[in-house]
Amino acid sequence: MYPGLRTSVMVAMLGVGCAAVAQNVLPTSGGSHRWAVVLHGGAGVIERRSMSAEMDAEYRAALKRSLQAAADVLEKGGSSMDAVETAIKLMEDDPLFNAGRGAVFTANGKNELDAAMMDGATMKAGAVAGVTRTRHPISLARAVMEKSPHVMLIGEGADRFAASVDLEQVPPSYFFTERRWQGLIRQLKKEGAPLPQRPQGAPPAPKGGMAEIEPPDTHKYGTVGVVALDRSGNIAAGTSTGGTQAKRWGRVGDSPIIGAGTYASNESCAVSATGTGEYFIRLTVARTICALVQYKGMKLQDAADEVVQTELKAIHGDGGVIAIAADGQMAWSFNTPGMYRGRVEEGKAIDVRIYADER
Ligand code: ASP
């Protein structure tokens, strides 16, 4: 259906006034738009007092690196999809983040990775959950979208599909990091749960453990997400995560659920979320924010705040979102003490922040 017509029909169904729609008819392609990127590296109890100066600097440098990589793609006229994938691949390779290498462990000592991408121009999407062998789950999510007739693949089948489209396969121990392993052991001990065997292929345990160099559970966060707007006026979103630490029974969070943790449509906005996924799924956070923009004519920041600060808080969901609209509006909103985050737009300097009080 012609997009404008589809919008009118949906608006009529929702009984919302047409004035709101007129404000939200966004360009889909062509013209020279100013590119922009917003990114997150996870939200949670991230506080100055539990962060060393070195850690703080490492996170900021990593966020900058990824923003710069996305900016380079967009500056050359590349697509928002390419910018999102490029930036997320870097963060998946960086053990600082809970995505790809550096992912948190399940209760039985495995890394099970989830990711999704959505293209705002076509509203096509791809997602994967419970992947254990594919180095870049975000590229696999994109391949599901572009090279399969499906939207979501899980587990062993998803890895097999990755191999069939020549995406790099690695042994599961590639994702192992001592820091995440110690995080899991600490949590399971606290819960009085059985401790899994150290994974096959992991390096030998360091003598003396990690206790003295690691603050408590501060770093179990670190899901990554990127939203971008390219010069053609197209937006895209992507999210990649190891999920929640000590997850059980094949648990899947919001990140790979289209409309919950990831969403993009040129007619409204692109969103990537991070936080306790169960709450984000129940509220379909990403799509709800975009629906407020599309049907109520809300400003992007107001829509993000409405969902994160009011609706999510009301059900005790913690976390945050980043968002971008095809008209260049950018937003982030989180209800936790911190969220690793940053943004950059054409002609402006990179801006990275961690704590809630950095305005
Ligand atoms: N939202 C992710 C999940 O629930 C985790 C996170 O963002 O920290 O799987």
XYZ file of N, CA, C and O in Angstrom, residues 195-283:
356
model
N 27.548 -24.114 40.383
C 28.496 -23.410 39.520
C 28.846 -24.293 38.315
O 29.176 -25.463 38.481
N 28.790 -23.730 37.104
C 29.154 -24.530 35.922
C 30.666 -24.701 35.828
O 31.418 -23.951 36.442
N 31.088 -25.680 35.053
C 32.506 -25.892 34.741
C 33.025 -24.701 33.953
O 32.296 -24.162 33.111
N 34.281 -24.352 34.181
C 34.918 -23.357 33.324
C 34.861 -23.857 31.870
O 35.168 -25.016 31.602
N 34.434 -22.990 30.925
C 34.202 -23.492 29.563
C 35.461 -24.053 28.906
O 36.565 -23.578 29.166
N 35.233 -25.040 28.062
C 36.307 -25.622 27.257
C 36.920 -24.550 26.372
O 36.184 -23.771 25.756
N 38.236 -24.495 26.340
C 38.900 -23.542 25.456
C 39.162 -22.201 26.121
O 39.836 -21.343 25.541
N 38.623 -21.995 27.343
C 38.882 -20.733 28.049
C 40.318 -20.758 28.573
O 40.829 -21.825 28.897
N 40.958 -19.581 28.673
C 42.317 -19.561 29.236
C 42.294 -19.994 30.698
O 41.246 -19.897 31.346
N 43.427 -20.467 31.244
C 43.441 -20.898 32.642
C 43.061 -19.747 33.580
O 43.334 -18.581 33.264
N 42.417 -20.082 34.700
C 41.965 -19.043 35.643
C 43.167 -18.281 36.190
O 44.173 -18.892 36.529
N 43.086 -16.947 36.261
C 44.212 -16.179 36.804
C 44.384 -16.447 38.289
O 43.385 -16.632 38.998
N 45.621 -16.456 38.768
C 45.853 -16.681 40.194
C 45.349 -15.472 40.966
O 45.570 -14.339 40.555
N 44.635 -15.732 42.065
C 44.163 -14.627 42.898
C 42.838 -14.049 42.412
O 42.288 -13.149 43.022
N 42.309 -14.540 41.295
C 41.006 -14.082 40.801
C 41.056 -12.654 40.309
O 42.119 -12.059 40.158
N 39.859 -12.087 40.074
C 39.769 -10.738 39.519
C 39.304 -9.740 40.574
O 39.162 -8.558 40.283
N 39.072 -10.245 41.789
C 38.381 -9.426 42.793
C 39.013 -8.050 42.970
O 38.323 -7.043 43.039
N 40.354 -8.019 43.035
C 40.979 -6.741 43.364
C 40.967 -5.740 42.203
O 41.086 -4.546 42.426
N 40.793 -6.224 40.980
C 40.773 -5.253 39.880
C 39.359 -4.975 39.370
O 39.146 -4.099 38.564
N 38.387 -5.726 39.853
C 37.021 -5.549 39.366
C 36.087 -5.024 40.437
O 35.948 -5.648 41.482
N 35.416 -3.933 40.217
C 34.374 -3.529 41.149
C 33.222 -4.532 41.077
O 33.189 -5.330 40.141
N 32.284 -4.511 42.027
C 31.177 -5.466 42.005
C 30.456 -5.565 40.656
O 31.073 -5.405 39.643
N 29.191 -5.712 40.619
C 28.500 -6.100 39.393
C 28.258 -4.983 38.384
O 27.449 -5.125 37.476
N 28.981 -3.891 38.554
C 28.750 -2.717 37.719
C 28.739 -3.027 36.232
O 28.023 -2.403 35.473
N 29.558 -3.965 35.815
C 29.775 -4.114 34.379
C 29.023 -5.270 33.745
O 29.400 -5.765 32.718
N 27.957 -5.713 34.400
C 27.195 -6.765 33.733
C 26.341 -6.177 32.604
O 25.760 -6.884 31.815
N 26.301 -4.849 32.559
C 25.570 -4.173 31.488
C 26.462 -4.073 30.266
O 27.606 -4.432 30.302
N 25.935 -3.518 29.216
C 26.808 -3.298 28.070
C 26.257 -3.779 26.750
O 26.992 -3.919 25.776
N 24.943 -4.022 26.703
C 24.273 -4.223 25.410
C 24.620 -3.026 24.529
O 24.766 -1.917 25.033
N 24.738 -3.244 23.235
C 25.066 -2.115 22.366
C 23.960 -1.865 21.344
O 23.270 -2.803 20.918
N 23.800 -0.609 20.965
C 22.782 -0.273 19.972
C 23.151 1.000 19.239
O 23.812 1.883 19.812
N 22.772 1.077 17.982
C 23.075 2.256 17.167
C 21.853 2.593 16.317
O 21.199 1.688 15.772
N 21.554 3.886 16.209
C 20.554 4.356 15.247
C 21.223 5.424 14.394
O 22.060 6.174 14.885
N 20.877 5.467 13.114
C 21.560 6.407 12.220
C 20.613 6.951 11.170
O 19.626 6.306 10.806
N 20.956 8.151 10.701
C 20.244 8.819 9.597
C 21.278 9.118 8.519
O 22.325 9.705 8.823
N 21.008 8.716 7.283
C 22.002 8.957 6.228
C 21.606 10.133 5.342
O 20.541 10.737 5.506
N 22.482 10.441 4.403
C 22.257 11.616 3.544
C 21.044 11.472 2.639
O 20.523 12.452 2.133
N 20.592 10.223 2.425
C 19.379 10.025 1.620
C 18.120 10.199 2.452
O 17.009 10.060 1.948
N 18.286 10.416 3.746
C 17.116 10.612 4.609
C 16.553 9.317 5.153
O 15.438 9.286 5.676
N 17.330 8.228 5.058
C 16.863 6.935 5.570
C 17.447 6.655 6.955
O 18.623 6.910 7.198
N 16.618 6.086 7.818
C 17.087 5.752 9.164
C 17.122 4.234 9.338
O 16.443 3.489 8.634
N 17.939 3.798 10.306
C 18.068 2.361 10.593
C 18.410 2.196 12.069
O 18.911 3.126 12.712
N 18.132 0.998 12.586
C 18.440 0.693 13.989
C 19.051 -0.694 14.093
O 18.720 -1.589 13.310
N 19.930 -0.866 15.071
C 20.492 -2.190 15.352
C 20.812 -2.330 16.824
O 21.122 -1.327 17.494
N 20.715 -3.561 17.329
C 21.013 -3.837 18.733
C 21.704 -5.194 18.807
O 21.333 -6.114 18.057
N 22.687 -5.329 19.694
C 23.369 -6.618 19.864
C 23.674 -6.818 21.344
O 24.077 -5.876 22.036
N 23.495 -8.052 21.838
C 23.645 -8.280 23.277
C 23.950 -9.741 23.601
O 23.645 -10.641 22.798
N 24.520 -9.932 24.788
C 24.623 -11.278 25.358
C 23.435 -11.552 26.261
O 23.343 -12.617 26.865
N 22.542 -10.568 26.398
C 21.351 -10.729 27.247
C 21.664 -10.426 28.702
O 22.537 -9.609 28.998
N 20.961 -11.077 29.604
C 21.167 -10.817 31.028
C 22.023 -11.928 31.646
O 21.894 -13.097 31.288
N 22.880 -11.514 32.582
C 23.792 -12.468 33.219
C 23.020 -13.572 33.942
O 22.038 -13.301 34.616
N 23.510 -14.798 33.807
C 22.932 -15.980 34.467
C 21.524 -16.306 33.955
O 20.729 -16.942 34.651
N 21.230 -15.893 32.727
C 19.920 -16.236 32.145
C 19.835 -17.761 32.007
O 20.855 -18.442 31.879
N 18.604 -18.249 32.029
C 18.378 -19.707 32.004
C 17.365 -20.093 30.919
O 16.615 -19.261 30.447
N 17.340 -21.361 30.606
C 16.268 -21.989 29.818
C 16.077 -21.364 28.434
O 14.957 -21.273 27.914
N 17.134 -20.876 27.835
C 16.987 -20.294 26.498
C 16.296 -18.938 26.497
O 15.716 -18.527 25.496
N 16.401 -18.249 27.631
C 15.769 -16.928 27.749
C 16.225 -15.980 26.620
O 17.396 -15.909 26.266
N 15.276 -15.245 26.065
C 15.577 -14.212 25.075
C 14.979 -12.898 25.566
O 13.840 -12.876 26.041
N 15.754 -11.818 25.468
C 15.270 -10.509 25.927
C 14.640 -9.710 24.804
O 14.204 -10.259 23.789
N 14.620 -8.407 24.992
C 13.950 -7.510 24.044
C 14.789 -7.192 22.807
O 14.237 -6.858 21.755
N 16.119 -7.284 22.936
C 17.003 -6.759 21.876
C 16.645 -7.285 20.483
O 16.564 -6.502 19.534
N 16.432 -8.610 20.319
C 16.130 -9.097 18.968
C 14.639 -9.098 18.652
O 14.244 -9.586 17.589
N 13.809 -8.603 19.554
C 12.363 -8.592 19.301
C 12.021 -7.274 18.611
O 12.108 -6.196 19.212
N 11.614 -7.386 17.347
C 11.294 -6.184 16.578
C 10.094 -5.486 17.226
O 9.072 -6.115 17.487
N 10.286 -4.199 17.504
C 9.226 -3.426 18.167
C 9.448 -3.301 19.656
O 8.911 -2.402 20.295
N 10.231 -4.200 20.246
C 10.518 -4.110 21.686
C 11.856 -3.414 21.896
O 11.921 -2.277 22.365
N 12.965 -4.088 21.494
C 14.297 -3.506 21.695
C 14.859 -2.824 20.467
O 15.838 -2.079 20.565
N 14.260 -3.081 19.319
C 14.785 -2.547 18.054
C 13.616 -2.230 17.122
O 12.696 -3.043 16.999
N 13.670 -1.065 16.471
C 12.618 -0.720 15.515
C 13.090 0.434 14.636
O 13.824 1.308 15.104
N 12.661 0.454 13.377
C 12.961 1.603 12.506
C 11.923 1.721 11.404
O 11.565 0.729 10.763
N 11.440 2.938 11.213
C 10.569 3.251 10.087
C 10.791 4.714 9.727
O 10.734 5.580 10.607
N 11.014 4.995 8.450
C 11.198 6.387 8.035
C 9.982 7.238 8.362
O 10.074 8.461 8.426
N 8.836 6.602 8.546
C 7.614 7.363 8.830
C 7.526 7.825 10.277
O 6.665 8.613 10.622
N 8.391 7.289 11.142
C 8.330 7.715 12.545
C 9.723 7.858 13.111
O 10.272 8.961 13.151
N 10.364 6.773 13.515
C 11.695 6.888 14.094
C 12.411 5.548 14.127
O 11.844 4.522 13.727
N 13.680 5.598 14.580
C 14.468 4.378 14.794
C 14.888 4.370 16.253
O 15.306 5.405 16.788
N 14.766 3.204 16.889
C 15.043 3.104 18.335
C 15.859 1.856 18.616
O 15.626 0.801 18.023
N 16.813 1.960 19.541
C 17.464 0.782 20.123
C 17.400 0.928 21.635
O 17.677 1.995 22.177
N 17.033 -0.164 22.304
C 16.829 -0.113 23.755
C 17.873 -0.931 24.494
O 18.538 -1.799 23.922
N 17.993 -0.659 25.799
C 18.814 -1.487 26.680
C 18.223 -1.454 28.076
O 17.741 -0.407 28.518
N 18.250 -2.576 28.752
C 17.684 -2.646 30.098
C 17.119 -4.023 30.345
O 17.419 -4.966 29.603
N 16.291 -4.135 31.363
C 15.726 -5.441 31.707
C 14.664 -5.801 30.664
O 13.541 -5.300 30.679
N 15.063 -6.685 29.754
C 14.315 -6.914 28.527
C 12.866 -7.303 28.707
O 12.014 -6.946 27.887
N 12.568 -8.033 29.771
C 11.197 -8.515 29.973
C 10.208 -7.342 29.985
O 9.112 -7.437 29.420
N 10.590 -6.236 30.597
C 9.693 -5.066 30.683
C 9.569 -4.369 29.341
O 8.515 -3.860 28.974
N 10.679 -4.353 28.598
C 10.674 -3.702 27.284
C 9.809 -4.491 26.296
O 9.172 -3.922 25.418
N 9.805 -5.805 26.467
C 8.955 -6.625 25.591
C 7.486 -6.341 25.893
O 6.684 -6.106 24.996
N 7.145 -6.321 27.187
C 5.726 -6.111 27.546
C 5.193 -4.782 27.043
O 4.016 -4.671 26.704
N 6.056 -3.764 27.041
C 5.587 -2.436 26.607
C 5.849 -2.169 25.122
O 5.561 -1.082 24.650
